[in-house]
Amino acid sequence: LLKDKGFHQYEISNYSAIGEFCKHNWKYWDYRPYLGLGPGAHGFNGQIRYANPRNLNAWTSSPGRAQSSEAHNPIIDLFLNIFRITVPIRLDRITEIWDQQSWTEKDRKSRWSALMNSLEKMDRENLGILKKETFQWSLAGLKLLDTQIERLVEATLQPEQ
């Protein structure tokens, strides 16, 4: 219905007019740091995810002090963010993120190999389209997105050595 009305699906649960996607939300999907200000806001500084207290009194009594925070997982978080978009995913963006990790070169190469093997298999299964520099979900892949993301996480968390 939205497509028939001229809207474009750029993320699994977001549509917009062509070229009018939410630039604020794009930071989430492209795995960029973002600032969370105010009660209940969430933020990400590139290493740590945090959540501010939801209660106004708690937030005003110690602004800038997160209620909770946790180190990000550059594998799980990457797939839960970047792989939610429906437009072509730049594979070099994954390299940029993974190059910032303190992994050994062997781990980095085995994770990349596991990722590429998984994407090639998804391409053969018509779940996505793998090109030299991008991967894009097909309609069939989007319908099974959570399962496909889980496959990618499992393959790259513990790649075969």
PDB file of C-alpha atoms in Angstrom:
ATOM      1  CA  LEU A   1       0.000   0.000   0.000  1.00  0.00           C
ATOM      2  CA  LEU A   2       2.763   2.472   0.928  1.00  0.00           C
ATOM      3  CA  LYS A   3       4.764   1.594  -2.184  1.00  0.00           C
ATOM      4  CA  ASP A   4       1.667   2.231  -4.300  1.00  0.00           C
ATOM      5  CA  LYS A   5       1.406   5.669  -2.654  1.00  0.00           C
ATOM      6  CA  GLY A   6       4.981   6.555  -3.661  1.00  0.00           C
ATOM      7  CA  PHE A   7       6.742   5.690  -0.428  1.00  0.00           C
ATOM      8  CA  HIS A   8      10.039   3.806  -0.320  1.00  0.00           C
ATOM      9  CA  GLN A   9      10.977   1.244   2.334  1.00  0.00           C
ATOM     10  CA  TYR A  10      14.521   2.119   3.400  1.00  0.00           C
ATOM     11  CA  GLU A  11      14.573   0.158   6.661  1.00  0.00           C
ATOM     12  CA  ILE A  12      12.617  -2.895   7.742  1.00  0.00           C
ATOM     13  CA  SER A  13      10.042  -0.810   9.615  1.00  0.00           C
ATOM     14  CA  ASN A  14      10.418   2.639   8.039  1.00  0.00           C
ATOM     15  CA  TYR A  15       9.118   4.180   4.836  1.00  0.00           C
ATOM     16  CA  SER A  16       9.560   7.636   3.366  1.00  0.00           C
ATOM     17  CA  ALA A  17       9.124   9.631   0.237  1.00  0.00           C
ATOM     18  CA  ILE A  18      12.084   8.993  -2.089  1.00  0.00           C
ATOM     19  CA  GLY A  19      15.139  10.791  -0.681  1.00  0.00           C
ATOM     20  CA  GLU A  20      13.295  11.903   2.471  1.00  0.00           C
ATOM     21  CA  PHE A  21      14.365   9.196   4.912  1.00  0.00           C
ATOM     22  CA  CYS A  22      14.855  10.124   8.571  1.00  0.00           C
ATOM     23  CA  LYS A  23      18.440  11.360   8.774  1.00  0.00           C
ATOM     24  CA  HIS A  24      18.392  11.114  12.584  1.00  0.00           C
ATOM     25  CA  ASN A  25      17.493   7.404  12.488  1.00  0.00           C
ATOM     26  CA  TRP A  26      20.013   6.763   9.718  1.00  0.00           C
ATOM     27  CA  LYS A  27      22.781   7.116  12.317  1.00  0.00           C
ATOM     28  CA  TYR A  28      21.378   3.997  14.037  1.00  0.00           C
ATOM     29  CA  TRP A  29      21.168   1.980  10.856  1.00  0.00           C
ATOM     30  CA  ASP A  30      24.636   3.044   9.683  1.00  0.00           C
ATOM     31  CA  TYR A  31      26.121   2.251  13.106  1.00  0.00           C
ATOM     32  CA  ARG A  32      27.272   5.783  13.861  1.00  0.00           C
ATOM     33  CA  PRO A  33      27.592   7.381  17.324  1.00  0.00           C
ATOM     34  CA  TYR A  34      24.592   9.430  18.472  1.00  0.00           C
ATOM     35  CA  LEU A  35      23.875  11.535  21.508  1.00  0.00           C
ATOM     36  CA  GLY A  36      20.954  10.704  23.787  1.00  0.00           C
ATOM     37  CA  LEU A  37      19.752  13.770  25.708  1.00  0.00           C
ATOM     38  CA  GLY A  38      16.924  13.983  28.186  1.00  0.00           C
ATOM     39  CA  PRO A  39      14.923  11.529  30.267  1.00  0.00           C
ATOM     40  CA  GLY A  40      14.673   8.058  28.730  1.00  0.00           C
ATOM     41  CA  ALA A  41      16.995   8.893  25.834  1.00  0.00           C
ATOM     42  CA  HIS A  42      19.505   6.349  24.567  1.00  0.00           C
ATOM     43  CA  GLY A  43      22.912   7.100  23.095  1.00  0.00           C
ATOM     44  CA  PHE A  44      25.948   5.395  21.592  1.00  0.00           C
ATOM     45  CA  ASN A  45      29.473   6.811  21.568  1.00  0.00           C
ATOM     46  CA  GLY A  46      30.924   4.169  19.252  1.00  0.00           C
ATOM     47  CA  GLN A  47      31.972   1.894  22.121  1.00  0.00           C
ATOM     48  CA  ILE A  48      29.306   2.167  24.839  1.00  0.00           C
ATOM     49  CA  ARG A  49      25.518   2.213  24.613  1.00  0.00           C
ATOM     50  CA  TYR A  50      23.746   4.070  27.402  1.00  0.00           C
ATOM     51  CA  ALA A  51      20.257   4.898  28.613  1.00  0.00           C
ATOM     52  CA  ASN A  52      19.258   7.917  30.679  1.00  0.00           C
ATOM     53  CA  PRO A  53      16.815   7.533  33.584  1.00  0.00           C
ATOM     54  CA  ARG A  54      13.197   7.696  32.406  1.00  0.00           C
ATOM     55  CA  ASN A  55      12.038   9.557  35.475  1.00  0.00           C
ATOM     56  CA  LEU A  56      12.365  13.344  35.138  1.00  0.00           C
ATOM     57  CA  ASN A  57      13.363  13.821  38.787  1.00  0.00           C
ATOM     58  CA  ALA A  58      16.042  11.126  38.574  1.00  0.00           C
ATOM     59  CA  TRP A  59      17.365  12.598  35.346  1.00  0.00           C
ATOM     60  CA  THR A  60      17.470  16.205  36.614  1.00  0.00           C
ATOM     61  CA  SER A  61      19.175  15.187  39.853  1.00  0.00           C
ATOM     62  CA  SER A  62      22.153  13.825  37.904  1.00  0.00           C
ATOM     63  CA  PRO A  63      22.057  14.881  34.246  1.00  0.00           C
ATOM     64  CA  GLY A  64      24.730  13.259  32.166  1.00  0.00           C
ATOM     65  CA  ARG A  65      24.876  10.179  34.350  1.00  0.00           C
ATOM     66  CA  ALA A  66      23.431   7.200  32.522  1.00  0.00           C
ATOM     67  CA  GLN A  67      21.028   4.865  34.260  1.00  0.00           C
ATOM     68  CA  SER A  68      22.583   1.952  32.453  1.00  0.00           C
ATOM     69  CA  SER A  69      25.401   1.400  30.012  1.00  0.00           C
ATOM     70  CA  GLU A  70      26.976  -1.531  28.275  1.00  0.00           C
ATOM     71  CA  ALA A  71      29.830  -2.119  25.896  1.00  0.00           C
ATOM     72  CA  HIS A  72      28.633  -2.781  22.398  1.00  0.00           C
ATOM     73  CA  ASN A  73      29.283  -6.038  20.586  1.00  0.00           C
ATOM     74  CA  PRO A  74      30.638  -5.109  17.141  1.00  0.00           C
ATOM     75  CA  ILE A  75      29.183  -8.265  15.625  1.00  0.00           C
ATOM     76  CA  ILE A  76      25.717  -8.481  17.149  1.00  0.00           C
ATOM     77  CA  ASP A  77      25.106  -4.730  17.113  1.00  0.00           C
ATOM     78  CA  LEU A  78      26.335  -4.370  13.546  1.00  0.00           C
ATOM     79  CA  PHE A  79      23.903  -6.953  12.223  1.00  0.00           C
ATOM     80  CA  LEU A  80      21.000  -5.647  14.316  1.00  0.00           C
ATOM     81  CA  ASN A  81      21.566  -2.180  12.863  1.00  0.00           C
ATOM     82  CA  ILE A  82      23.141  -2.107   9.416  1.00  0.00           C
ATOM     83  CA  PHE A  83      21.420  -5.256   8.230  1.00  0.00           C
ATOM     84  CA  ARG A  84      17.954  -3.803   8.956  1.00  0.00           C
ATOM     85  CA  ILE A  85      18.144  -1.493   5.966  1.00  0.00           C
ATOM     86  CA  THR A  86      16.557  -2.435   2.664  1.00  0.00           C
ATOM     87  CA  VAL A  87      18.865  -0.391   0.454  1.00  0.00           C
ATOM     88  CA  PRO A  88      22.257  -1.825  -0.555  1.00  0.00           C
ATOM     89  CA  ILE A  89      24.553  -2.325   2.435  1.00  0.00           C
ATOM     90  CA  ARG A  90      28.094  -1.126   1.788  1.00  0.00           C
ATOM     91  CA  LEU A  91      30.457  -3.952   2.714  1.00  0.00           C
ATOM     92  CA  ASP A  92      33.294  -1.474   3.272  1.00  0.00           C
ATOM     93  CA  ARG A  93      31.251  -0.005   6.164  1.00  0.00           C
ATOM     94  CA  ILE A  94      31.517  -3.366   7.914  1.00  0.00           C
ATOM     95  CA  THR A  95      35.262  -3.355   7.327  1.00  0.00           C
ATOM     96  CA  GLU A  96      35.488   0.158   8.825  1.00  0.00           C
ATOM     97  CA  ILE A  97      33.736  -0.991  11.998  1.00  0.00           C
ATOM     98  CA  TRP A  98      35.582  -4.275  12.344  1.00  0.00           C
ATOM     99  CA  ASP A  99      38.970  -2.623  11.698  1.00  0.00           C
ATOM    100  CA  GLN A 100      38.444  -0.593  14.890  1.00  0.00           C
ATOM    101  CA  GLN A 101      38.257  -3.752  17.005  1.00  0.00           C
ATOM    102  CA  SER A 102      41.201  -5.215  18.901  1.00  0.00           C
ATOM    103  CA  TRP A 103      40.892  -8.569  17.153  1.00  0.00           C
ATOM    104  CA  THR A 104      43.852 -10.460  15.813  1.00  0.00           C
ATOM    105  CA  GLU A 105      44.319 -10.352  12.064  1.00  0.00           C
ATOM    106  CA  LYS A 106      43.476 -14.066  11.979  1.00  0.00           C
ATOM    107  CA  ASP A 107      40.148 -13.440  13.777  1.00  0.00           C
ATOM    108  CA  ARG A 108      39.337 -10.507  11.499  1.00  0.00           C
ATOM    109  CA  LYS A 109      40.014 -12.577   8.368  1.00  0.00           C
ATOM    110  CA  SER A 110      38.059 -15.606   9.629  1.00  0.00           C
ATOM    111  CA  ARG A 111      35.068 -13.404  10.555  1.00  0.00           C
ATOM    112  CA  TRP A 112      35.162 -11.704   7.157  1.00  0.00           C
ATOM    113  CA  SER A 113      35.381 -15.070   5.427  1.00  0.00           C
ATOM    114  CA  ALA A 114      32.460 -16.397   7.483  1.00  0.00           C
ATOM    115  CA  LEU A 115      30.412 -13.296   6.635  1.00  0.00           C
ATOM    116  CA  MET A 116      31.146 -13.521   2.924  1.00  0.00           C
ATOM    117  CA  ASN A 117      30.377 -17.256   2.856  1.00  0.00           C
ATOM    118  CA  SER A 118      27.049 -16.576   4.568  1.00  0.00           C
ATOM    119  CA  LEU A 119      26.164 -13.715   2.206  1.00  0.00           C
ATOM    120  CA  GLU A 120      27.106 -15.837  -0.814  1.00  0.00           C
ATOM    121  CA  LYS A 121      24.839 -18.598   0.464  1.00  0.00           C
ATOM    122  CA  MET A 122      22.000 -16.125   1.021  1.00  0.00           C
ATOM    123  CA  ASP A 123      22.527 -14.861  -2.520  1.00  0.00           C
ATOM    124  CA  ARG A 124      22.261 -18.442  -3.862  1.00  0.00           C
ATOM    125  CA  GLU A 125      19.091 -18.948  -1.768  1.00  0.00           C
ATOM    126  CA  ASN A 126      17.607 -15.751  -3.286  1.00  0.00           C
ATOM    127  CA  LEU A 127      17.452 -14.107   0.137  1.00  0.00           C
ATOM    128  CA  GLY A 128      19.667 -11.246  -0.982  1.00  0.00           C
ATOM    129  CA  ILE A 129      21.778  -9.903  -3.797  1.00  0.00           C
ATOM    130  CA  LEU A 130      25.531  -9.909  -3.244  1.00  0.00           C
ATOM    131  CA  LYS A 131      27.605  -7.696  -5.501  1.00  0.00           C
ATOM    132  CA  LYS A 132      31.271  -6.835  -5.307  1.00  0.00           C
ATOM    133  CA  GLU A 133      30.812  -3.917  -2.886  1.00  0.00           C
ATOM    134  CA  THR A 134      27.261  -4.316  -1.554  1.00  0.00           C
ATOM    135  CA  PHE A 135      24.653  -6.688  -0.236  1.00  0.00           C
ATOM    136  CA  GLN A 136      20.926  -6.021  -0.453  1.00  0.00           C
ATOM    137  CA  TRP A 137      18.079  -8.060   0.949  1.00  0.00           C
ATOM    138  CA  SER A 138      15.554  -9.483  -1.463  1.00  0.00           C
ATOM    139  CA  LEU A 139      11.850  -9.443  -0.597  1.00  0.00           C
ATOM    140  CA  ALA A 140      12.172 -13.092   0.476  1.00  0.00           C
ATOM    141  CA  GLY A 141      15.107 -12.194   2.745  1.00  0.00           C
ATOM    142  CA  LEU A 142      13.216  -9.289   4.301  1.00  0.00           C
ATOM    143  CA  LYS A 143      10.299 -11.572   5.138  1.00  0.00           C
ATOM    144  CA  LEU A 144      12.733 -13.765   7.102  1.00  0.00           C
ATOM    145  CA  LEU A 145      15.002 -10.972   8.297  1.00  0.00           C
ATOM    146  CA  ASP A 146      15.341 -11.906  11.976  1.00  0.00           C
ATOM    147  CA  THR A 147      16.304 -15.466  11.062  1.00  0.00           C
ATOM    148  CA  GLN A 148      18.836 -14.277   8.479  1.00  0.00           C
ATOM    149  CA  ILE A 149      20.407 -11.815  10.914  1.00  0.00           C
ATOM    150  CA  GLU A 150      20.680 -14.616  13.460  1.00  0.00           C
ATOM    151  CA  ARG A 151      22.476 -16.747  10.845  1.00  0.00           C
ATOM    152  CA  LEU A 152      24.982 -13.961  10.216  1.00  0.00           C
ATOM    153  CA  VAL A 153      25.608 -13.407  13.929  1.00  0.00           C
ATOM    154  CA  GLU A 154      26.145 -17.114  14.564  1.00  0.00           C
ATOM    155  CA  ALA A 155      28.493 -17.475  11.597  1.00  0.00           C
ATOM    156  CA  THR A 156      30.693 -14.524  12.537  1.00  0.00           C
ATOM    157  CA  LEU A 157      30.704 -14.810  16.339  1.00  0.00           C
ATOM    158  CA  GLN A 158      32.452 -18.175  16.231  1.00  0.00           C
ATOM    159  CA  PRO A 159      33.958 -18.510  12.762  1.00  0.00           C
ATOM    160  CA  GLU A 160      35.793 -21.694  11.885  1.00  0.00           C
ATOM    161  CA  GLN A 161      39.525 -21.219  12.191  1.00  0.00           C
TER     162      GLN A 161
END
